[in-house]
PDB file of C-alpha atoms in Angstrom:
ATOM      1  CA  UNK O   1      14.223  18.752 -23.746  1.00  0.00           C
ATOM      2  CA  UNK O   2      15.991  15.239 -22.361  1.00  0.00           C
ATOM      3  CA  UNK O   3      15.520  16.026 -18.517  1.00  0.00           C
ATOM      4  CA  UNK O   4      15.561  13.800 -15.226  1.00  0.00           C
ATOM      5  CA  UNK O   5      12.876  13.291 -12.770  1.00  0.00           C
ATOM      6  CA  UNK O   6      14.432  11.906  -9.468  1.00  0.00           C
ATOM      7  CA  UNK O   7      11.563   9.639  -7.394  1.00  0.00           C
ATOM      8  CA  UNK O   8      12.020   9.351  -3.654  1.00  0.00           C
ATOM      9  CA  UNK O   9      12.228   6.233  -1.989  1.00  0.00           C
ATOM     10  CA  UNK O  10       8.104   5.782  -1.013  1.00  0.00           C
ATOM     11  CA  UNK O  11       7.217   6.428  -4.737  1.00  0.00           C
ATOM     12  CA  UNK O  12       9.616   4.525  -6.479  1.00  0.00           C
ATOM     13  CA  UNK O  13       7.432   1.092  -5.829  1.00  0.00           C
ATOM     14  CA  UNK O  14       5.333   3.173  -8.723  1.00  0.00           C
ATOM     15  CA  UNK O  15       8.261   3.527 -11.002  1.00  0.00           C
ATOM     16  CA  UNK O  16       8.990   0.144 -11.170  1.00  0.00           C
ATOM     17  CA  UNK O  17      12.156   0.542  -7.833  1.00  0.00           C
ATOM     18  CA  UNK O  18      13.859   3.207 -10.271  1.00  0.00           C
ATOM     19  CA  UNK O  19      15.020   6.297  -8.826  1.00  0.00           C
ATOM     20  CA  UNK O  20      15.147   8.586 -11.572  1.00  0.00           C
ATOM     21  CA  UNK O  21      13.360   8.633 -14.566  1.00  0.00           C
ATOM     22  CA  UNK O  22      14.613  10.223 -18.402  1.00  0.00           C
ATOM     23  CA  UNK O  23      11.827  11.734 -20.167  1.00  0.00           C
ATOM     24  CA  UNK O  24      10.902  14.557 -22.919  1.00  0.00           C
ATOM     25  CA  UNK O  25       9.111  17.817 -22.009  1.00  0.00           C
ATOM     26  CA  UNK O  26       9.009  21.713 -22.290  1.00  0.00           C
ATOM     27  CA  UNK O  27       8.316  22.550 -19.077  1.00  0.00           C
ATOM     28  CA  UNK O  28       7.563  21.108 -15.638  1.00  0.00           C
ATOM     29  CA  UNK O  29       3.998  20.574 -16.203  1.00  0.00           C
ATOM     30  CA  UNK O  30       4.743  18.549 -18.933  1.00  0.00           C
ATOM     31  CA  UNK O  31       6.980  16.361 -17.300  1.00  0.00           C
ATOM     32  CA  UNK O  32       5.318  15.867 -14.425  1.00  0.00           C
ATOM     33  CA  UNK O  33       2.611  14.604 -16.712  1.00  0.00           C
ATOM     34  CA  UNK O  34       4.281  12.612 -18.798  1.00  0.00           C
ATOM     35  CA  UNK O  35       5.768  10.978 -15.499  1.00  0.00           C
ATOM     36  CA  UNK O  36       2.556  10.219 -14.727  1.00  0.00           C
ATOM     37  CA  UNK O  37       1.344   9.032 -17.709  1.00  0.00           C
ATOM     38  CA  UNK O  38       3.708   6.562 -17.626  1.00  0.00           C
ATOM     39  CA  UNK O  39       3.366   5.552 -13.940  1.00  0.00           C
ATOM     40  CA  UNK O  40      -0.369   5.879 -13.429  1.00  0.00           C
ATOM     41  CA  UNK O  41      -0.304   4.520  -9.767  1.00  0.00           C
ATOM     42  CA  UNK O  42       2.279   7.599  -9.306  1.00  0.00           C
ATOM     43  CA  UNK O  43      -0.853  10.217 -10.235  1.00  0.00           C
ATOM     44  CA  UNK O  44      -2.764   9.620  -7.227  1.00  0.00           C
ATOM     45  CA  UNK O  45       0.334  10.310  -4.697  1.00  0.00           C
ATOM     46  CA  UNK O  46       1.265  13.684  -6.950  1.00  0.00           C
ATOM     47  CA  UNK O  47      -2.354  15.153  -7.679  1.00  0.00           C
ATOM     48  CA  UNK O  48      -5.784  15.831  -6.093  1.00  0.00           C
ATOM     49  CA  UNK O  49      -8.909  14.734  -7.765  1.00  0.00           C
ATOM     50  CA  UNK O  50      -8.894  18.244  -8.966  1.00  0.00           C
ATOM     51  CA  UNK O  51      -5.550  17.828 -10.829  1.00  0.00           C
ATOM     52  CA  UNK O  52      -3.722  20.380  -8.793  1.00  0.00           C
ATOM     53  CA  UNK O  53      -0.353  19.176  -7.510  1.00  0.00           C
ATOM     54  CA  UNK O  54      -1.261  17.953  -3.321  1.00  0.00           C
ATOM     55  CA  UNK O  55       0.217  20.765  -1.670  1.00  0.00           C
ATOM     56  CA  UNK O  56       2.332  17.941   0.362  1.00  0.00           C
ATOM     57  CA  UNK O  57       4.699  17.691  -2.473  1.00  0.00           C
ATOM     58  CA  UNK O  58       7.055  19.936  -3.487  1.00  0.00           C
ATOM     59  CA  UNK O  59       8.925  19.989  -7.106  1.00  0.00           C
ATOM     60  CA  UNK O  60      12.068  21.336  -7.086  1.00  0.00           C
ATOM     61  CA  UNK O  61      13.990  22.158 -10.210  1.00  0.00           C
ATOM     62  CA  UNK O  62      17.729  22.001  -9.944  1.00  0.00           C
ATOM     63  CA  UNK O  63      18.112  23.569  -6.094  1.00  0.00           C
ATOM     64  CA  UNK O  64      15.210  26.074  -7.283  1.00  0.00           C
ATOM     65  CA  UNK O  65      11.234  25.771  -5.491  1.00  0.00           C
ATOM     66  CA  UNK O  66       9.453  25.580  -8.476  1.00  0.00           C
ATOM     67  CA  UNK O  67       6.449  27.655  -6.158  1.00  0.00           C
ATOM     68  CA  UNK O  68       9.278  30.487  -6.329  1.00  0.00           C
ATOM     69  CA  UNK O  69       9.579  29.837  -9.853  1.00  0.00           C
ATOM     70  CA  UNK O  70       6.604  29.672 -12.148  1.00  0.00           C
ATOM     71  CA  UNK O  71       5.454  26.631 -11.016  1.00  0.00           C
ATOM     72  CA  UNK O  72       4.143  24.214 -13.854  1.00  0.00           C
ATOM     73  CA  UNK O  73       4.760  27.219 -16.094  1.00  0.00           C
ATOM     74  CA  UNK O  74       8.238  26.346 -15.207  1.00  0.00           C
ATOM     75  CA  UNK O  75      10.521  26.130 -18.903  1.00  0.00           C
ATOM     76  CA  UNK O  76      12.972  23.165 -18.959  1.00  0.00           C
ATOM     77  CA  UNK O  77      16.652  23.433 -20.391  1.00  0.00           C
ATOM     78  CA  UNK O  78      18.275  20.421 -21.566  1.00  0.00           C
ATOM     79  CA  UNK O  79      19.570  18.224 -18.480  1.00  0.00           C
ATOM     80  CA  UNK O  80      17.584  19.745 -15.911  1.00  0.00           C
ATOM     81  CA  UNK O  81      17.066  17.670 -13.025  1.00  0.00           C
ATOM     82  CA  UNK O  82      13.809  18.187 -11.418  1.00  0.00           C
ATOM     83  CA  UNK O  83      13.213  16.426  -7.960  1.00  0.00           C
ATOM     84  CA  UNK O  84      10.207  15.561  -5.945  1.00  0.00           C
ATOM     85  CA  UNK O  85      10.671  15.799  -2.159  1.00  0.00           C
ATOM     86  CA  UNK O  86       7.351  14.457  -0.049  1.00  0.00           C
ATOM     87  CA  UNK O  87       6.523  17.140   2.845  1.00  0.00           C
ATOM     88  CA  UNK O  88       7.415  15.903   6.110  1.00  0.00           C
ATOM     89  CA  UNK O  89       4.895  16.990   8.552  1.00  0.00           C
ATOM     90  CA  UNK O  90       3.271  15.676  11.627  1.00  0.00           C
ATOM     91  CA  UNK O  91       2.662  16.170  14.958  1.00  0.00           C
ATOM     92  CA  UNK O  92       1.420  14.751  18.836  1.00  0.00           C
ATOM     93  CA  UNK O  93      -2.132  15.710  18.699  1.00  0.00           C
ATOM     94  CA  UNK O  94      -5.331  15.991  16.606  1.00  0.00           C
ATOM     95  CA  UNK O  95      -7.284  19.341  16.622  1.00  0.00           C
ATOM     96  CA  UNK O  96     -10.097  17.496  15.734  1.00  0.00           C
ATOM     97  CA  UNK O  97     -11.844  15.418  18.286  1.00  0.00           C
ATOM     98  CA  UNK O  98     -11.670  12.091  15.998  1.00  0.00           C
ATOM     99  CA  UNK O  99     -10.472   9.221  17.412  1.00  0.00           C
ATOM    100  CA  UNK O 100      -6.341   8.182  17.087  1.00  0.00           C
ATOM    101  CA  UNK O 101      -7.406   4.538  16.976  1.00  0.00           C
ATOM    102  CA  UNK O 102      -6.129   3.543  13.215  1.00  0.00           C
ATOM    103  CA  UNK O 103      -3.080   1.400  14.777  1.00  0.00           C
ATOM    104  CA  UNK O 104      -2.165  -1.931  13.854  1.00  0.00           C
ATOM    105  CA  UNK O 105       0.669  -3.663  14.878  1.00  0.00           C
ATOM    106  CA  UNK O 106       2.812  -5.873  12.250  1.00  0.00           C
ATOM    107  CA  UNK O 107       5.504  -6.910  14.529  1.00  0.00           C
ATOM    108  CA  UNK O 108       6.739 -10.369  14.112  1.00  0.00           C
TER     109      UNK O 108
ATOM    110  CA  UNK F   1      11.552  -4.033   9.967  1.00  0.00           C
ATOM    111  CA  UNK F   2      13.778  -0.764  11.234  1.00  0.00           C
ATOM    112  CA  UNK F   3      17.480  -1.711  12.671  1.00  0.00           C
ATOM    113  CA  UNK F   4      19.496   0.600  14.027  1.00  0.00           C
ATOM    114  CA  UNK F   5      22.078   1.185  16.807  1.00  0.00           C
ATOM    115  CA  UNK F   6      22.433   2.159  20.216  1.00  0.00           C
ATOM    116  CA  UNK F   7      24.404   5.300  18.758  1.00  0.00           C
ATOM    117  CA  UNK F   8      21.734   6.121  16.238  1.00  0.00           C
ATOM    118  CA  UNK F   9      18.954   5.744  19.268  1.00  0.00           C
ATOM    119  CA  UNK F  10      21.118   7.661  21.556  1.00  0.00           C
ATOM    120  CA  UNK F  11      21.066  10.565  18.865  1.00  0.00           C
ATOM    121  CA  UNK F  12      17.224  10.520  18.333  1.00  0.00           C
ATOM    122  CA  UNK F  13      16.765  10.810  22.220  1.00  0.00           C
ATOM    123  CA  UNK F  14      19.431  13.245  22.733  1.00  0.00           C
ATOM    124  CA  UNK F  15      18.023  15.349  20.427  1.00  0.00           C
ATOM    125  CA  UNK F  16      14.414  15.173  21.454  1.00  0.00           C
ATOM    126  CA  UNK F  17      15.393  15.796  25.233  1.00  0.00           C
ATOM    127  CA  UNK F  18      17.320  18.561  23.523  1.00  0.00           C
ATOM    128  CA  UNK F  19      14.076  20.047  21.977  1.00  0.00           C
ATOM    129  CA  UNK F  20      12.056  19.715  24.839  1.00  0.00           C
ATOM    130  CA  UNK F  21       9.113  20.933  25.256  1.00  0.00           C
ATOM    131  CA  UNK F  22       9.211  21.329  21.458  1.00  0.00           C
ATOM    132  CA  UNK F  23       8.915  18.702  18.906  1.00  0.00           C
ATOM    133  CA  UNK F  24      12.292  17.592  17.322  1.00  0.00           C
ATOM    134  CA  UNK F  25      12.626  15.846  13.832  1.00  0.00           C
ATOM    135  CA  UNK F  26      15.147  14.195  11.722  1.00  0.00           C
ATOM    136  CA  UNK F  27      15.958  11.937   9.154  1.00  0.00           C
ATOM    137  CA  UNK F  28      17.567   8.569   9.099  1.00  0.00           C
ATOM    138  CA  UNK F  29      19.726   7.434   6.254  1.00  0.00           C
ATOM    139  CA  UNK F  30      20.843   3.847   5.347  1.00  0.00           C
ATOM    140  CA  UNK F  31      20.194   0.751   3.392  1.00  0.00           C
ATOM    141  CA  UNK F  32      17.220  -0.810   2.396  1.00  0.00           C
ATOM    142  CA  UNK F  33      18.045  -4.610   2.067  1.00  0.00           C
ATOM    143  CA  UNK F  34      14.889  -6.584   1.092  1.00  0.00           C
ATOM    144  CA  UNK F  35      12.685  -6.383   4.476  1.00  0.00           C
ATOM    145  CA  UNK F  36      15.232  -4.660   6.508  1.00  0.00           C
ATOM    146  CA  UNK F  37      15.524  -0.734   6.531  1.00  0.00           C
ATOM    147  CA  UNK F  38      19.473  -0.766   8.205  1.00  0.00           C
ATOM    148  CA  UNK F  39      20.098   2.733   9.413  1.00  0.00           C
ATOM    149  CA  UNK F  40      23.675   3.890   9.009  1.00  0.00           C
ATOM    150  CA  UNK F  41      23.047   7.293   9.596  1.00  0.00           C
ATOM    151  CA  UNK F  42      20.802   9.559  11.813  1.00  0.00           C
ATOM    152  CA  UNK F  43      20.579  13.447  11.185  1.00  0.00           C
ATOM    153  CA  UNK F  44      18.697  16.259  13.327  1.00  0.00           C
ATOM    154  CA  UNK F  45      16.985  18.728  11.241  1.00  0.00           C
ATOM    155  CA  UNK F  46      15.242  21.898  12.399  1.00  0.00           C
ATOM    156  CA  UNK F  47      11.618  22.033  12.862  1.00  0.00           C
ATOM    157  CA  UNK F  48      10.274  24.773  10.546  1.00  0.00           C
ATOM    158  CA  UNK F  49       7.226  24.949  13.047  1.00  0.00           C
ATOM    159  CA  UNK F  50       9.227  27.070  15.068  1.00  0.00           C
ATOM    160  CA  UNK F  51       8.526  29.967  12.134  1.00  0.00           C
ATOM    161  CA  UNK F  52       5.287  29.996  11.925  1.00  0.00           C
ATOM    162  CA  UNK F  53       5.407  32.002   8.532  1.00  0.00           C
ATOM    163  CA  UNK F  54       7.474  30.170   6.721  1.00  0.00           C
ATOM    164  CA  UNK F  55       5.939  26.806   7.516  1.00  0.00           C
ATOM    165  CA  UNK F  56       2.959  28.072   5.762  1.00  0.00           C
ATOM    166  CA  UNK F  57       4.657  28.675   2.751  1.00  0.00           C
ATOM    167  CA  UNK F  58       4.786  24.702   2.123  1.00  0.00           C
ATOM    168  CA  UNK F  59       1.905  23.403   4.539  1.00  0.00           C
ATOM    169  CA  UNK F  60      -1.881  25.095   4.976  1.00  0.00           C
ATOM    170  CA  UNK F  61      -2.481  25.669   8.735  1.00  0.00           C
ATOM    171  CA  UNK F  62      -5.380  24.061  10.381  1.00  0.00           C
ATOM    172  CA  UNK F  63      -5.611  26.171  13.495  1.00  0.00           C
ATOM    173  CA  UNK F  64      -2.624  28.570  13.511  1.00  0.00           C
ATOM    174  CA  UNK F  65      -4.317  29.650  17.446  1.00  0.00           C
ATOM    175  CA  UNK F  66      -3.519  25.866  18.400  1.00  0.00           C
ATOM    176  CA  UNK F  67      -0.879  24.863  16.508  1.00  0.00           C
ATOM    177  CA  UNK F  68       3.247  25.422  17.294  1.00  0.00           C
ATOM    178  CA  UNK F  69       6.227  23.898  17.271  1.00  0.00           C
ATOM    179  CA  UNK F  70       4.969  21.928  20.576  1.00  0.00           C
ATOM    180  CA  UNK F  71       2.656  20.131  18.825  1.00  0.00           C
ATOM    181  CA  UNK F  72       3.536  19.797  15.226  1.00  0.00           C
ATOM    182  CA  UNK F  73       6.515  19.192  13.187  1.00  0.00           C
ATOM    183  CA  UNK F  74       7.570  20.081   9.485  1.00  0.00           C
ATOM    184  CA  UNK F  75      10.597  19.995   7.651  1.00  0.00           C
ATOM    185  CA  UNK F  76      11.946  21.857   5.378  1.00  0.00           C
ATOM    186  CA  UNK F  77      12.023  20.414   1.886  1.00  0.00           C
ATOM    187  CA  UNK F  78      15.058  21.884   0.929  1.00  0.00           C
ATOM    188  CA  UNK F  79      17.012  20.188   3.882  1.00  0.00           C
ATOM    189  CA  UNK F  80      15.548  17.302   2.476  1.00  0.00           C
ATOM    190  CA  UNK F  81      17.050  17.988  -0.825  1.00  0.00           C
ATOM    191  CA  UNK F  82      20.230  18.533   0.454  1.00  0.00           C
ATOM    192  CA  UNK F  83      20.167  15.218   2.561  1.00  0.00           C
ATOM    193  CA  UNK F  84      18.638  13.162   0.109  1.00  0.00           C
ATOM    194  CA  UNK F  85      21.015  14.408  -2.454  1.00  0.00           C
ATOM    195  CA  UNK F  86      23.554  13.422  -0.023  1.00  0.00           C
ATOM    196  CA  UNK F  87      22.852  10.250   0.947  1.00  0.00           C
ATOM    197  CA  UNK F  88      22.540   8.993  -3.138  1.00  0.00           C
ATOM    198  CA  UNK F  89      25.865  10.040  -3.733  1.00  0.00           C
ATOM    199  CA  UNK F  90      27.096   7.947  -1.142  1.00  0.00           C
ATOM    200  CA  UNK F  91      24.782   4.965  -2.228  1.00  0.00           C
ATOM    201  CA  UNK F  92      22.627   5.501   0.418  1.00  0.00           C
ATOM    202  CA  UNK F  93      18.677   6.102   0.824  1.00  0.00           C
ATOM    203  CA  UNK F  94      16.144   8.111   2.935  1.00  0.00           C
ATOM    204  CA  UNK F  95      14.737   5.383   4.963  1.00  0.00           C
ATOM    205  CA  UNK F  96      12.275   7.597   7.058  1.00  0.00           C
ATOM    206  CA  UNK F  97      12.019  10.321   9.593  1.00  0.00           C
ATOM    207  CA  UNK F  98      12.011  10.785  13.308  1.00  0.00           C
ATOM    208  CA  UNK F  99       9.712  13.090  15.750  1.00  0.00           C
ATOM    209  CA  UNK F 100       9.211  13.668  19.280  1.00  0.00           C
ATOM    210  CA  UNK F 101       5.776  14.079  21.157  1.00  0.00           C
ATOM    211  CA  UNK F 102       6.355  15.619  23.915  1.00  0.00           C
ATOM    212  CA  UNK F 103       4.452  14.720  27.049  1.00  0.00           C
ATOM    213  CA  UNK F 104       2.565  12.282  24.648  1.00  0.00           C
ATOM    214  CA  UNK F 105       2.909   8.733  23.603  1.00  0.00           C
ATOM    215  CA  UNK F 106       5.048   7.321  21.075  1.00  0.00           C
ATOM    216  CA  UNK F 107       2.138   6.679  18.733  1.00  0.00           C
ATOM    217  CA  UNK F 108       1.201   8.461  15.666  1.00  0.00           C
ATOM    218  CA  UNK F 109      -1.847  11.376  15.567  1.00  0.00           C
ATOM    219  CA  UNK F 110      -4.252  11.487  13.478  1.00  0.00           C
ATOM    220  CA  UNK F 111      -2.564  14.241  11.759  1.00  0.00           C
ATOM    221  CA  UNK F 112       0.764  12.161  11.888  1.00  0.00           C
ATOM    222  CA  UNK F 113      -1.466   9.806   9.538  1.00  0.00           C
ATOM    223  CA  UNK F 114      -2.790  12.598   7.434  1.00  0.00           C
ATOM    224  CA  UNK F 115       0.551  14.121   6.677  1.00  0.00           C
ATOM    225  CA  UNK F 116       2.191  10.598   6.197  1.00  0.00           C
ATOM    226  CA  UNK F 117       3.455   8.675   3.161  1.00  0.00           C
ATOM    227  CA  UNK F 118       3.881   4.797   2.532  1.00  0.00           C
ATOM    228  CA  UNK F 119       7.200   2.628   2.710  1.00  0.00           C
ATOM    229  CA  UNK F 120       8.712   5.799   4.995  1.00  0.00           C
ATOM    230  CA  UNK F 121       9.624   4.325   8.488  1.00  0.00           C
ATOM    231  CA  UNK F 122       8.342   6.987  10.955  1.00  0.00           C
ATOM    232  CA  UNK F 123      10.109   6.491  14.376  1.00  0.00           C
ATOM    233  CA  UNK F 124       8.613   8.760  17.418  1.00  0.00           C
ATOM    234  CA  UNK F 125       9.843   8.946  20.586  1.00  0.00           C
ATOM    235  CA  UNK F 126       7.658  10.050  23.692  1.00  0.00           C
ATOM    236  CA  UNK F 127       9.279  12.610  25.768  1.00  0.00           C
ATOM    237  CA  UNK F 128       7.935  12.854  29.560  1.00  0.00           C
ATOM    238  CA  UNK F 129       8.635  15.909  31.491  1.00  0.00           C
ATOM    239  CA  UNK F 130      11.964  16.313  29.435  1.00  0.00           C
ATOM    240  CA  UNK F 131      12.989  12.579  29.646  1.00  0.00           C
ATOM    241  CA  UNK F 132      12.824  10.443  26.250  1.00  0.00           C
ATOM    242  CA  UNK F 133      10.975   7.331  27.524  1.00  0.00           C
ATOM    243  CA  UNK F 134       9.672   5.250  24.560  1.00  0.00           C
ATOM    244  CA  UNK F 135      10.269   4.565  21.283  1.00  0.00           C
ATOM    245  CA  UNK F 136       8.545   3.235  18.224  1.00  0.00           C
ATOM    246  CA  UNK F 137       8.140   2.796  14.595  1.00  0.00           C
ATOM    247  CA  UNK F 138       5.367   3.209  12.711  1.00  0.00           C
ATOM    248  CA  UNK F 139       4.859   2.361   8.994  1.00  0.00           C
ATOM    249  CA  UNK F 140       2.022   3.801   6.990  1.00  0.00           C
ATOM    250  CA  UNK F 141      -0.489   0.958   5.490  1.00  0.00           C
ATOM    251  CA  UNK F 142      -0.694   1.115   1.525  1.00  0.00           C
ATOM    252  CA  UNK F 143      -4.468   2.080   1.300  1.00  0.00           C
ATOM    253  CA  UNK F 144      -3.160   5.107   4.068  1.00  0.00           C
ATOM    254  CA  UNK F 145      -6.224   4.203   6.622  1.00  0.00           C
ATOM    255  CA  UNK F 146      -3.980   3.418   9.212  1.00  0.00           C
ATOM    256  CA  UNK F 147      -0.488   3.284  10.937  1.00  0.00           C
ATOM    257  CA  UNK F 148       1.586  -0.472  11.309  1.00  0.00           C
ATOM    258  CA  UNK F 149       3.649  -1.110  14.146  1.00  0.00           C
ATOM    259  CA  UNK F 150       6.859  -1.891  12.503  1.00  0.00           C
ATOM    260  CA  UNK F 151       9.297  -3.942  14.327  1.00  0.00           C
ATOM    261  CA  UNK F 152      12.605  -1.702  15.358  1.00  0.00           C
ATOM    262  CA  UNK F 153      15.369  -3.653  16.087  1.00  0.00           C
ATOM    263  CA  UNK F 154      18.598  -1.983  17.941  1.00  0.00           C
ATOM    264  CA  UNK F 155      21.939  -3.369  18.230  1.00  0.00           C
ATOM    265  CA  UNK F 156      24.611  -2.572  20.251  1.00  0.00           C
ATOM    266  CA  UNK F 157      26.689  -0.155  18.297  1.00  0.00           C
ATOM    267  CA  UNK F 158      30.137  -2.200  16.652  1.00  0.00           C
ATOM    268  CA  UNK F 159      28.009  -5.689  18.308  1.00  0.00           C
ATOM    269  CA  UNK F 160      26.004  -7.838  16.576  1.00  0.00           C
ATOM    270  CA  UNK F 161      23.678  -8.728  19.434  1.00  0.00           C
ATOM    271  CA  UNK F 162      20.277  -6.973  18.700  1.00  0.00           C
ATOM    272  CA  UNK F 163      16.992  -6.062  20.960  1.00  0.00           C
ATOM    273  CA  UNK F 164      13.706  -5.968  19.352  1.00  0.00           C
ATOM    274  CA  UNK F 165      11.333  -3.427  20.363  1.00  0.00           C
TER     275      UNK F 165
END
């Protein structure tokens, strides 16, 4: 199946600035793969060492979760659109007692 | 560097006084033109933190005794759909995110850097006692071992004179 992969902004310096990407694959596993087969310096940002997806990113196929789907399991239909969307998490303090002292400043 | 206007600013503090004593969030929208990020849009989001539930559906809790919408922030990915599909219909890109800290300074956590990606500007505002009182940028280094200061420039809405932060 032809489908579309849509890359958001901080990963697209992996895909050479492009924001979607037009590849072949039977399921959402498969693309994801073949994604990153293509853009190697994209694996790292989209797996663990393990080769699970990082649960930071979410896949979404269409305007469908693909966790509420079935996942890489996930079948493809021609012209899906399947989009990666980096969690957006943070917060003021550590729980941890380490030290908040990896700041830089790049002003100019 | 991160321009935006007085408006957009306005917005960000607004919100986060709004918020108080939880953490706000939000996303800014604009162009990215070379070495400037030019906001032309800022949007509030909700913080999912405040359902403690749900959040862990797309994030694995740490502490769940220590951590709440006070002191952590997440947003919902399928807002961020919605916006991002948004904003590329109108020729437009997610330039990064903004967050509170309330009664903290406007400087990332550790967990801010955990949870953070690369090329995203991350803007956080300080909130003191229910008063917004600083504001800064931070940019996430490419090897991810530490946060960069990123210059944030704000003009005058509809002027062209600008004040670097």
């Amino acid at each position: 199946m032809a489908v579309k992969v849509i890359i958001p902004t901080p990963l697209r310096q992996y895909t050479g600035k492009q924001e979607s990407i037009q590849l072949e694959a039977g399921t959402v596993g498969e693309a994801l793969t073949g994604l990153t087969t293509r853009y190697s310096d994209l694996r790292r940002h989209l797996y663990t060492d393990e080769g699970k997806i990082r649960s930071f990113v979410n896949v979404y196929l269409n305007d469908e979760d693909i966790r509420y789907l079935s996942k890489e399991q996930t079948p493809l239909k021609e012209n899906d659109v399947l989009s990666i969307v980096p969690s957006i998490a943070g917060g003021a303090s550590s729980l941890s007692f380490a030290q908040d002292s990896n700041l830089r400043c790049i002003c100019s | 560097m991160l321009r935006l206007n007085t408006e957009h600013l306005d917005a960000i503090h607004r919100h986060a006084a709004r918020e108080y004593p939880a953490e706000c969030c939000g996303v800014m929208i604009g162009r990215d033109e070379d070495e400037i990020k030019r906001v032309t849009e800022v949007v509030p989001l909700a913080n999912l933190r405040h359902d403690g539930a749900r959040a862990q559906e797309f994030i694995p809790l740490e502490d769940p005794g220590r951590e709440s919408e006070r002191n952590r922030y997440l947003i919902d990915p399928h807002e961020q759909l919605r916006v991002e599909k948004g904003a590329r219909a109108r020729g437009l890109a997610v330039l990064g995110y903004y967050h509170s800290h309330p009664d903290h300074p406007a400087r990332p956590s550790e967990y801010d850097r955990e949870h953070a990606w690369p090329w995203y500007s991350y803007v956080i505002v300080s909130v003191e006692k229910g008063t917004p009182r600083d504001s800064r940028s931070w940019v996430l280094s490419e090897d991810r071992s530490a946060f960069l200061l990123e210059q944030l420039e704000v003009e005058e809405a509809g002027a062209a004179a600008a004040q670097s932060y």
